[in-house]
Amino acid sequence: MKVEFFKHNINVIDIAHVNEVLNSIFLTTGQTVKEFEDDFASYLSVKHAIGITSCTAALHLCLLAWGIGEGDEVITTPMSFCATSNAVIHAGATPVFVDVEEETGNINAALIEDKITEKTRAIIPVHLYGQMCDMKKIRQVADRHGLIIIEDAAHCIEGIRDSIRVGELGDAACYSFYATKNITSGEGGAISVNNSEKSEVLKMLRLHGIDKSAADRYTGRYQHWDMTVLGWKYNMDNIQASLLLGQLKRIEKLWERRAEIYRQYQDNLGSLNGIKLMKIVPNSKHAMHLFTIHVAEENRDEVLFSLQERGIGVAVNYRPIHLLKYYREHFGYQEGDFPIAEKIGSSTISLPLYPQLSNEEVDYVVNSIVTI
Ligand SMILES: *Cc1c(COP(=O)(O)O)cnc(C)c1O
């Protein structure tokens, strides 16, 4: 049996949407992007959503929009994909890591204050695996020190915690539509903000810093454009947006099926000797992006390979960022610097979790783990 680690959800409706765009005149950022942005903002209950080419670009643009760069420090987590802290470096600032909670893998809000200096400008919490960080606590810390919060919500479009939605307490939140994310356009991303002024700045920054988009210039009487700031080339196009429109309409249904699989894994693996599961915090809706099991560090790779040998797609999310070669060499990090993140990084295995997974496949994964 072969169980893929991930299969996307693109269906005939999505393909029809893409066809519509391909048969229209406008492939780049235009009406379809606008439609997706409006739908996405309304799904999230935020004022503005801005279509971007990736979550990495989205994080980078947010830092720029708040004037964060050279000489500034940004607090974030080592337990994430390297994109999170890479974006800080792209902006010219320095990432400062804070260790995570053992039970969730999320940044430990109680440890943030110790790392704040007069150079600190922002916090980037990552809602790991789809579980929201303690945004109420993080907001309080940020407010005490005049910091902004940019949420890395690449795993967590659907999340809620303590009645707080993703993107609600952060100054901005960044989303990913990368190939394996909950909804996908292959590559793609978005930013949500409630501040209308920042929304305008972000829209300029995503397109060279010019004040008229191609759609503005083309639709109606020709308009001369000006470039007022140095921007980037990070605008989502109509083809990407057309792939996302239908998936966004199905997003809750897709979540429900993942939640079902998640529960099956929990019920069958939760009491196994030698296996630990992440905790879901009370009063929350987990976005169910990744399901991870945690085994003894000395057994991890053996279990990983043996699942692979049985035809099961697996992944490691994540070996901590500070121990990646570039980070060791440029920032002098070493083993022991963030012990909890390191412990998770060397014990974690991600199992297949996506709506297309059949019950037989889930049973096969479960049985493979039980009999290892
Ligand atoms: C996927 C991911 C990113 C990067 O998203 P892209 O759209 O590929 O740039 C950032 N942060 C986390 C936590 C991710 O999983």
Coordinates of C-alpha atoms and ligand atoms in Angstrom, one line a residue:
M1 CA 0.0 0.0 0.0
K2 CA 1.2 3.5 -0.8
V3 CA -0.1 6.4 1.4
E4 CA 1.0 9.8 0.1
F5 CA 2.1 12.3 2.6
F6 CA -0.2 14.9 1.0
K7 CA -2.7 15.2 -1.8
H8 CA -4.2 18.5 -2.9
N9 CA -7.9 19.1 -3.2
I10 CA -8.2 20.8 -6.5
N11 CA -11.4 19.6 -8.2
V12 CA -13.4 20.3 -11.4
I13 CA -14.9 23.5 -10.0
D14 CA -11.4 24.9 -9.3
I15 CA -10.2 23.9 -12.8
A16 CA -13.2 25.6 -14.3
H17 CA -12.3 28.8 -12.4
V18 CA -8.8 28.6 -13.8
N19 CA -10.2 28.0 -17.3
E20 CA -12.3 31.2 -17.0
V21 CA -9.2 33.2 -16.1
L22 CA -7.2 31.6 -18.9
N23 CA -9.9 32.4 -21.4
S24 CA -10.1 36.0 -20.2
I25 CA -7.7 38.8 -21.1
F26 CA -6.3 39.4 -17.6
L27 CA -3.8 36.9 -16.1
T28 CA -2.0 39.1 -13.6
T29 CA -3.5 40.8 -10.5
G30 CA -7.0 41.9 -11.3
Q31 CA -10.7 41.2 -10.6
T32 CA -10.2 37.5 -9.6
V33 CA -7.6 38.5 -7.0
K34 CA -9.9 41.2 -5.7
E35 CA -12.7 38.6 -5.4
F36 CA -10.5 36.2 -3.5
E37 CA -9.2 39.0 -1.2
D38 CA -12.8 40.0 -0.4
D39 CA -13.9 36.4 0.3
F40 CA -10.8 35.7 2.4
A41 CA -11.2 38.9 4.5
S42 CA -14.8 38.0 5.1
Y43 CA -13.9 34.4 6.1
L44 CA -11.4 35.7 8.6
S45 CA -13.6 38.6 9.7
V46 CA -10.8 41.1 9.1
K47 CA -11.0 44.4 7.2
H48 CA -8.4 43.7 4.5
A49 CA -6.8 40.7 2.8
I50 CA -4.0 41.2 0.3
G51 CA -2.9 38.5 -2.2
I52 CA 0.8 37.8 -2.2
T53 CA 3.0 35.3 -4.0
S54 CA 4.0 33.5 -0.8
C55 CA 3.9 33.6 3.0
T56 CA 7.6 34.3 3.1
A57 CA 7.0 37.4 0.9
A58 CA 4.0 38.3 3.1
L59 CA 6.1 38.3 6.2
H60 CA 8.9 40.3 4.5
L61 CA 6.4 42.9 3.3
C62 CA 4.8 43.3 6.7
L63 CA 8.2 44.0 8.3
L64 CA 8.9 46.6 5.7
A65 CA 5.4 48.2 6.0
W66 CA 6.1 48.8 9.7
G67 CA 9.6 50.1 9.0
I68 CA 11.5 47.3 10.5
G69 CA 15.0 46.7 9.2
E70 CA 18.7 47.3 9.9
G71 CA 19.5 47.4 13.6
D72 CA 16.1 46.1 14.7
E73 CA 15.4 42.8 16.5
V74 CA 12.4 40.6 15.9
I75 CA 11.4 37.9 18.4
T76 CA 10.2 34.6 16.9
T77 CA 10.4 30.8 17.4
P78 CA 13.0 28.3 16.4
M79 CA 10.3 25.7 16.0
S80 CA 9.1 26.6 12.5
F81 CA 10.0 26.4 8.9
C82 CA 13.1 28.6 8.2
A83 CA 10.9 31.0 6.1
T84 CA 9.7 32.7 9.3
S85 CA 13.1 33.9 10.5
N86 CA 14.5 34.2 6.9
A87 CA 11.9 36.9 6.3
V88 CA 13.4 38.9 9.2
I89 CA 16.8 38.6 7.7
H90 CA 15.5 39.6 4.3
A91 CA 14.2 42.8 5.9
G92 CA 17.7 43.5 7.3
A93 CA 16.7 42.9 10.9
T94 CA 17.9 40.2 13.4
P95 CA 15.8 37.3 14.5
V96 CA 15.9 36.6 18.2
F97 CA 14.6 33.1 19.2
V98 CA 12.5 32.2 22.2
D99 CA 12.1 28.6 23.2
V100 CA 8.7 26.8 22.9
E101 CA 6.1 25.0 25.0
E102 CA 6.7 21.3 25.2
E103 CA 3.0 20.4 25.0
T104 CA 2.2 22.5 21.9
G105 CA 5.5 23.5 20.2
N106 CA 4.3 27.1 20.2
I107 CA 6.4 30.0 21.3
N108 CA 6.4 30.2 25.1
A109 CA 4.7 33.6 25.8
A110 CA 6.1 33.6 29.4
L111 CA 9.7 33.6 28.0
I112 CA 9.3 36.5 25.5
E113 CA 9.8 39.4 27.9
D114 CA 13.3 38.2 28.9
K115 CA 14.5 38.6 25.3
I116 CA 13.1 42.1 24.7
T117 CA 15.8 44.8 24.4
E118 CA 15.6 48.4 23.2
K119 CA 16.2 47.1 19.7
T120 CA 13.1 44.8 19.7
R121 CA 10.4 46.0 17.3
A122 CA 8.2 43.0 16.7
I123 CA 7.1 39.5 17.6
I124 CA 6.3 36.8 15.0
P125 CA 4.4 34.0 16.7
V126 CA 3.9 30.9 14.6
H127 CA 0.6 28.9 15.1
L128 CA 2.4 25.6 14.9
Y129 CA 0.7 22.6 13.2
G130 CA -2.5 24.6 13.2
Q131 CA -2.8 25.4 16.9
M132 CA -3.0 29.0 17.8
C133 CA -0.4 30.6 20.2
D134 CA -1.6 32.3 23.3
M135 CA -2.4 35.5 21.5
K136 CA -4.0 37.2 24.5
K137 CA -0.7 36.9 26.5
I138 CA 1.5 37.8 23.5
R139 CA -0.6 40.9 22.8
Q140 CA -0.2 42.0 26.5
V141 CA 3.6 41.6 26.3
A142 CA 3.7 43.4 23.0
D143 CA 1.6 46.3 24.3
R144 CA 3.7 46.7 27.4
H145 CA 6.8 47.2 25.2
G146 CA 5.3 49.0 22.2
L147 CA 5.9 46.1 19.8
I148 CA 3.9 45.0 16.8
I149 CA 2.8 41.4 16.2
I150 CA 2.9 39.7 12.8
E151 CA 1.3 36.3 13.0
D152 CA 2.7 33.5 10.9
A153 CA -0.5 31.7 10.1
A154 CA 0.8 29.5 7.4
H155 CA -0.6 26.4 9.3
C156 CA -3.7 28.1 10.7
I157 CA -6.3 29.8 8.5
E158 CA -9.1 28.1 10.4
G159 CA -7.9 28.6 14.0
I160 CA -9.6 30.1 17.1
R161 CA -8.4 30.2 20.7
D162 CA -10.2 31.8 23.6
S163 CA -12.7 33.2 21.1
I164 CA -9.9 35.0 19.3
R165 CA -9.6 34.4 15.6
V166 CA -6.3 34.2 13.7
G167 CA -5.4 37.7 12.6
E168 CA -7.5 39.4 15.2
L169 CA -5.0 40.4 17.9
G170 CA -1.9 40.6 15.6
D171 CA -1.2 43.8 13.7
A172 CA -1.0 41.6 10.6
A173 CA -1.2 37.9 9.9
C174 CA 0.5 36.0 7.0
Y175 CA -0.9 33.0 5.3
S176 CA 0.5 30.4 2.9
F177 CA -1.1 28.7 -0.1
Y178 CA 2.0 26.6 -0.8
A179 CA 1.5 23.1 -2.3
T180 CA 1.0 21.2 0.9
K181 CA -1.0 23.8 2.9
N182 CA -4.7 23.6 3.9
I183 CA -5.8 25.4 0.7
T184 CA -3.3 25.8 -2.1
S185 CA -2.5 27.5 -5.4
G186 CA 0.9 25.6 -5.7
E187 CA 2.6 28.8 -4.5
G188 CA 0.8 31.8 -3.0
G189 CA 0.2 33.7 0.1
A190 CA -1.8 36.5 1.7
I191 CA -1.7 39.1 4.4
S192 CA -4.6 40.2 6.6
V193 CA -4.7 43.6 8.4
N194 CA -7.4 45.7 10.0
N195 CA -5.5 48.9 9.6
S196 CA -6.6 50.5 6.3
E197 CA -3.6 52.7 5.9
K198 CA -1.2 49.7 6.2
S199 CA -3.4 47.8 3.7
E200 CA -2.7 50.6 1.1
V201 CA 1.1 50.6 2.0
L202 CA 1.2 46.8 1.6
K203 CA -0.6 46.9 -1.8
M204 CA 2.0 49.4 -3.0
L205 CA 4.9 47.4 -1.6
R206 CA 3.7 44.2 -3.3
L207 CA 4.0 45.9 -6.7
H208 CA 7.3 47.8 -7.0
G209 CA 6.0 50.7 -4.9
I210 CA 4.0 52.1 -7.8
D211 CA 0.6 53.7 -7.2
K212 CA -1.4 52.1 -10.0
S213 CA -1.8 48.4 -10.7
A214 CA -1.9 47.0 -14.2
A215 CA -5.7 46.7 -13.8
D216 CA -5.9 50.4 -12.7
R217 CA -3.9 51.4 -15.8
Y218 CA -5.7 49.3 -18.2
T219 CA -9.3 49.5 -17.1
G220 CA -10.9 52.8 -18.2
R221 CA -8.9 55.9 -19.3
Y222 CA -5.1 55.4 -19.2
Q223 CA -3.6 56.6 -15.9
H224 CA 0.0 57.7 -15.5
W225 CA 1.6 56.0 -12.6
D226 CA 4.3 57.1 -10.2
M227 CA 6.7 55.1 -8.0
T228 CA 6.8 56.6 -4.5
V229 CA 8.7 53.9 -2.4
L230 CA 11.0 51.0 -3.3
G231 CA 8.7 48.0 -3.4
W232 CA 9.0 44.3 -4.4
K233 CA 7.4 42.0 -6.9
Y234 CA 5.1 40.0 -4.7
N235 CA 1.6 40.4 -6.2
M236 CA -0.7 37.4 -6.4
D237 CA -2.0 36.8 -10.0
N238 CA -5.5 35.9 -11.2
I239 CA -4.6 32.3 -12.0
Q240 CA -3.5 31.7 -8.3
A241 CA -6.6 33.4 -7.1
S242 CA -8.9 31.4 -9.3
L243 CA -7.5 28.2 -7.8
L244 CA -8.2 29.4 -4.3
L245 CA -11.8 30.7 -4.7
G246 CA -13.5 27.3 -4.6
Q247 CA -11.2 25.8 -2.0
L248 CA -12.0 28.8 0.3
K249 CA -15.7 28.0 -0.1
R250 CA -15.1 24.4 1.0
I251 CA -12.6 25.2 3.7
E252 CA -14.8 24.2 6.7
K253 CA -15.8 20.9 5.0
L254 CA -12.1 20.1 4.3
W255 CA -11.3 21.0 8.0
E256 CA -14.1 18.7 9.2
R257 CA -12.6 15.7 7.4
R258 CA -9.1 16.4 8.7
A259 CA -10.6 16.8 12.2
E260 CA -12.1 13.3 11.8
I261 CA -8.8 11.8 10.8
Y262 CA -7.0 13.7 13.5
R263 CA -9.4 12.2 16.1
Q264 CA -8.9 8.7 14.7
Y265 CA -5.1 9.1 15.1
Q266 CA -5.6 10.5 18.6
D267 CA -7.9 7.6 19.7
N268 CA -5.7 4.9 18.3
L269 CA -2.2 6.3 19.0
G270 CA -2.8 8.3 22.2
S271 CA -2.3 5.5 24.7
L272 CA 0.5 3.7 22.9
N273 CA 3.7 3.1 24.9
G274 CA 6.6 5.2 23.7
I275 CA 4.5 7.7 21.7
K276 CA 3.5 11.1 22.8
L277 CA 1.0 13.4 21.1
M278 CA 0.8 17.2 21.1
K279 CA -1.9 18.6 23.4
I280 CA -4.8 20.6 22.0
V281 CA -5.4 23.5 24.3
P282 CA -9.0 23.9 25.7
N283 CA -11.3 26.5 24.3
S284 CA -9.7 26.3 20.9
K285 CA -10.3 25.3 17.3
H286 CA -7.1 23.6 16.0
A287 CA -6.7 24.1 12.3
M288 CA -5.6 20.5 12.0
H289 CA -2.8 21.2 9.5
L290 CA -0.3 18.6 10.7
F291 CA -0.6 15.6 13.0
T292 CA 2.6 14.7 14.7
I293 CA 3.7 11.8 16.9
H294 CA 6.7 12.1 19.2
V295 CA 8.9 9.1 19.9
A296 CA 12.1 8.7 21.8
E297 CA 14.9 10.7 20.2
E298 CA 17.1 7.7 19.7
N299 CA 14.3 5.9 17.8
R300 CA 13.0 8.7 15.7
D301 CA 14.8 8.1 12.4
E302 CA 14.3 4.3 12.7
V303 CA 10.5 4.8 13.1
L304 CA 10.5 7.4 10.3
F305 CA 12.4 5.1 7.9
S306 CA 10.3 2.1 8.8
L307 CA 7.0 3.9 8.0
Q308 CA 8.5 5.0 4.8
E309 CA 9.4 1.4 4.0
R310 CA 5.8 0.5 4.4
G311 CA 4.9 3.0 1.8
I312 CA 3.8 5.8 4.1
G313 CA 4.7 9.4 3.3
V314 CA 6.2 11.1 6.4
A315 CA 7.9 14.4 7.2
V316 CA 9.8 16.1 10.0
N317 CA 8.3 19.4 11.1
Y318 CA 10.8 20.7 12.1
R319 CA 14.4 20.3 13.0
P320 CA 14.8 23.7 14.8
I321 CA 15.9 26.7 12.8
H322 CA 18.8 27.7 15.0
L323 CA 20.6 24.5 14.3
L324 CA 20.5 24.8 10.5
K325 CA 24.0 25.4 9.1
Y326 CA 23.4 29.0 8.0
Y327 CA 22.0 30.0 11.4
R328 CA 24.8 28.3 13.3
E329 CA 27.4 30.0 11.1
H330 CA 25.9 33.5 11.1
F331 CA 24.6 33.7 14.6
G332 CA 26.8 31.3 16.5
Y333 CA 23.9 29.1 17.7
Q334 CA 24.6 25.7 19.1
E335 CA 23.0 22.6 20.5
G336 CA 21.5 23.4 23.9
D337 CA 20.4 27.0 23.1
F338 CA 16.7 26.1 22.9
P339 CA 16.3 22.7 24.5
I340 CA 12.6 22.2 24.1
A341 CA 12.6 23.1 20.4
E342 CA 15.5 20.7 20.0
K343 CA 13.7 17.9 21.9
I344 CA 10.7 18.3 19.6
G345 CA 12.9 18.5 16.6
S346 CA 14.6 15.2 17.3
S347 CA 11.5 13.3 18.3
T348 CA 8.8 14.5 15.9
I349 CA 7.2 12.6 12.9
S350 CA 4.4 14.1 10.8
L351 CA 1.8 11.6 9.5
P352 CA -0.4 12.0 6.4
L353 CA -3.4 14.4 7.2
Y354 CA -5.6 15.6 4.4
P355 CA -9.2 15.2 3.4
Q356 CA -8.5 12.8 0.5
L357 CA -7.1 10.2 2.9
S358 CA -9.4 7.2 3.0
N359 CA -10.4 5.4 6.2
E360 CA -8.5 2.3 4.9
E361 CA -5.4 4.4 4.5
V362 CA -5.8 5.9 8.0
D363 CA -6.2 2.3 9.4
Y364 CA -3.0 1.3 7.5
V365 CA -1.0 4.1 9.0
V366 CA -2.3 3.4 12.5
N367 CA -1.6 -0.4 12.2
S368 CA 1.8 0.3 10.9
I369 CA 2.6 2.4 13.9
V370 CA 1.1 0.0 16.3
T371 CA 3.1 -3.0 14.9
I372 CA 6.4 -1.2 14.6
Ligands
LIG1 C1 5.0 27.0 4.5 C2 5.4 27.9 5.7 C3 5.9 29.2 5.4 C4 6.3 29.7 4.1 O1 5.2 29.7 3.2 P1 5.5 30.0 1.6 O2 4.1 30.4 1.1 O3 6.0 28.7 1.1 O4 6.4 31.1 1.6 C5 6.1 30.0 6.5 N1 5.9 29.6 7.8 C6 5.5 28.4 8.0 C7 5.2 28.0 9.4 C8 5.2 27.5 7.0 O5 4.8 26.2 7.3

